[in-house]
C-alpha positions as MATLAB code, in Angstrom:
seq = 'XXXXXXXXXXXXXXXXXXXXXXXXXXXXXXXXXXXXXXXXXXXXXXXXXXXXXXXXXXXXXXXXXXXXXXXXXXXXXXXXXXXXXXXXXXXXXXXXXXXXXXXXXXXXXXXXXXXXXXXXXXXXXXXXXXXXXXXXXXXXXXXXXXXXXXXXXXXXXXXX';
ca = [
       0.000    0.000    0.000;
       1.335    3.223   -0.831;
       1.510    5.812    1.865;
      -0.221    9.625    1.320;
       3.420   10.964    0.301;
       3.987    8.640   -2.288;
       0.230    9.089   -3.617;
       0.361   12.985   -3.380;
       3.371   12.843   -5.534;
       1.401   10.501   -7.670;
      -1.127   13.034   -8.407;
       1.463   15.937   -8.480;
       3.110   14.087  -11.769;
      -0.284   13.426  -13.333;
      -1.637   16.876  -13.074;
      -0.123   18.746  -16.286;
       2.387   22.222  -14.916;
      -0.612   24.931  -15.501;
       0.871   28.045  -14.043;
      -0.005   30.668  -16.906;
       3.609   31.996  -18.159;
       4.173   35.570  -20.202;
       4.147   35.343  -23.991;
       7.521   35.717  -24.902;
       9.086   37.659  -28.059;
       8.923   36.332  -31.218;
      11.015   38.028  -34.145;
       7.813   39.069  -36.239;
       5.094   40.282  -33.382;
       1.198   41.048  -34.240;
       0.095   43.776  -32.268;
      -1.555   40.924  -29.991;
       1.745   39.677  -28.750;
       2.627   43.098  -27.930;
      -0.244   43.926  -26.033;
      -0.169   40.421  -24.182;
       3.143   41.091  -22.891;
       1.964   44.973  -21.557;
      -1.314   42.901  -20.380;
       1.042   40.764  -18.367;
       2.722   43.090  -16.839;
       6.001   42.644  -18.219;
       8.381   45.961  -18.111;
      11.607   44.157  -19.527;
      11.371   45.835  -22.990;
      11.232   48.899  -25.205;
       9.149   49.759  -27.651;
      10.815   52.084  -30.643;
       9.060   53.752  -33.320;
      10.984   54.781  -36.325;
       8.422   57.403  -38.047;
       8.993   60.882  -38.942;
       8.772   62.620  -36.063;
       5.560   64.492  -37.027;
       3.969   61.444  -37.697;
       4.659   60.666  -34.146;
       3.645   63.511  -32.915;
       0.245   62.941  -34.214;
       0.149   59.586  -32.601;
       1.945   56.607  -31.153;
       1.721   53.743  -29.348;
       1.443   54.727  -25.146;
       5.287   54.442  -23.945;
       7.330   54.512  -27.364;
      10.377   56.226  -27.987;
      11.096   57.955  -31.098;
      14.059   57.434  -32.522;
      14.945   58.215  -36.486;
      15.655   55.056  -38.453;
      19.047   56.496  -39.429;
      20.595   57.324  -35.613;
      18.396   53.950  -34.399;
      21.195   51.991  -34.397;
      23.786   54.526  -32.785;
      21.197   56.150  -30.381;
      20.130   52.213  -29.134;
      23.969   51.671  -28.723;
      24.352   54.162  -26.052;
      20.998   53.487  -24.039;
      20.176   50.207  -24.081;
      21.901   46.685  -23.386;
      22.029   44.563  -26.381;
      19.883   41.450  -24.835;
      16.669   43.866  -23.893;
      13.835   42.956  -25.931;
      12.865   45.637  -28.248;
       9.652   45.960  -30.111;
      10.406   48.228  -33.265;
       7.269   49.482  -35.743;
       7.479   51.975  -39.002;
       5.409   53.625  -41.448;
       5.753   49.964  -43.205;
       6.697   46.473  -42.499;
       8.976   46.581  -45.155;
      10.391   49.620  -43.269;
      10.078   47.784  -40.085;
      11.983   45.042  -41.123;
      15.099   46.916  -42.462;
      15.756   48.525  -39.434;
      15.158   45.698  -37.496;
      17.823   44.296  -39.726;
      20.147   47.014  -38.668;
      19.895   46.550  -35.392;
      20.164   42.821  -35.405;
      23.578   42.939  -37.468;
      24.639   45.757  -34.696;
      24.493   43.189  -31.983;
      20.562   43.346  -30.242;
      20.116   40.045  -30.187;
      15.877   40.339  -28.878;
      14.367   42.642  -32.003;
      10.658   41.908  -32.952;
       9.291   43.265  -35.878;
       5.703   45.102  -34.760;
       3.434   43.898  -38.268;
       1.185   46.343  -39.196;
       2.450   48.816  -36.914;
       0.844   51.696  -34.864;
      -2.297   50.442  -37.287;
      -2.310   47.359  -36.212;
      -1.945   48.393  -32.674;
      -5.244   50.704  -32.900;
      -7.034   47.642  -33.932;
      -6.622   45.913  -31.206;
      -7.829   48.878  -29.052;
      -3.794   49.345  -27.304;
      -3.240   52.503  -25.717;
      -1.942   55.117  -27.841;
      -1.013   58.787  -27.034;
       0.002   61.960  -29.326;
      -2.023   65.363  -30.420;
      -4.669   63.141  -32.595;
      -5.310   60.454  -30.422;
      -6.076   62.772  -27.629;
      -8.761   64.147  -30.011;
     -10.081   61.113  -31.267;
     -13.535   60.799  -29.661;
     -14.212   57.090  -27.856;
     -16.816   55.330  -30.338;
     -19.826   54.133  -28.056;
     -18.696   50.787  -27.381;
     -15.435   51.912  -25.986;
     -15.985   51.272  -22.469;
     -18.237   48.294  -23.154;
     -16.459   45.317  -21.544;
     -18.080   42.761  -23.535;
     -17.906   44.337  -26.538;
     -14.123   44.870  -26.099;
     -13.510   41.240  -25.375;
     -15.308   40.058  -28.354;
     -13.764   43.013  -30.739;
     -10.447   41.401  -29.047;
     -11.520   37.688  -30.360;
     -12.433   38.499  -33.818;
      -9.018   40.600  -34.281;
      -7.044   37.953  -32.796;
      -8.842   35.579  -35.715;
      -7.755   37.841  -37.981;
      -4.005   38.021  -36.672;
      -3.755   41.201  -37.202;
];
C-alpha cells in the first residue's frame, strides 16, 4: 500500500504544470503579442518607433520612444543593453523590417518586428497617445467590456 506521500506525488506528476507563463518575443510580433506582454505586466522591454517625427507627434503607441531610423542603431547603442527585448514598428513592415535588420547585425540580439504597426496596434484597441489620439472621440462601445472582449476575439482571428 502506498503511503499519502507517495500518492500525493502521484497526483502531483499526473496533473499537467498549468501556471499561466508571459508570452515571450517572437522576431515578427502582431500587435496581440505586444499587447499580451503589456497585459502581463512585463516591463523588460522597449518599444521604438521609427516614423517621422511628425507622424509621431500625431500619434503613437502609449510608452514609445522615437528614434529616427538612421541614428536607431547609434542612439540604441548608447541606451540600451544589447539582450533587452525591443519591439520596433514603421510607417511599413517593409520599413520595419530593415531597421530591425540594422539593429540585429549591430548586436541586439531580442528585435521583434511590430506587423502592421501603430495600425495594427489601434485595432486591437492598445493605448496610444500623441495630439490626434487625444482628439479622437471614444466610439460608443469603448468602455463596453463585452464588446471589447469580443472586438479582441475576432481581431485575434484575424491576426492582425
Amino acid at each position: 500500500m502506498k503511503n499519502i506521500q507517495d500518492s500525493i506525488l502521484d497526483a502531483q506528476k499526473a496533473i499537467p504544470n498549468i501556471t499561466p507563463e508571459p508570452p515571450g518575443l517572437k522576431p515578427e510580433s502582431s500587435a496581440h503579442d505586444l499587447k499580451a506582454r503589456l497585459e502581463w505586466g512585463e516591463p523588460a522591454l522597449t518599444i521604438i518607433d521609427v516614423r517621422a517625427r511628425t507622424v509621431f507627434n500625431q500619434g503613437h503607441i502609449l510608452g514609445a520612444m522615437p528614434m529616427p531610423k538612421e541614428q536607431v542603431v547609434e542612439l540604441l547603442k548608447q541606451s540600451v543593453n544589447p539582450v533587452r527585448d525591443i519591439y520596433l514598428y514603421g510607417e511599413t513592415d517593409e520599413e520595419t523590417a530593415q531597421v530591425a535588420a540594422q539593429l540585429r547585425a549591430a548586436g541586439f540580439v531580442n528585435v521583434a518586428e511590430l506587423r502592421g504597426g501603430f495600425e495594427a496596434w489601434k485595432k486591437v484597441a492598445g493605448p496610444t497617445e500623441g495630439s490626434q489620439e487625444a482628439q479622437a472621440v471614444p466610439g460608443p462601445e469603448a468602455y463596453n467590456l463585452f464588446s471589447n472582449l469580443a472586438n479582441h476575439k475576432k481581431t485575434q482571428e484575424a491576426q492582425v
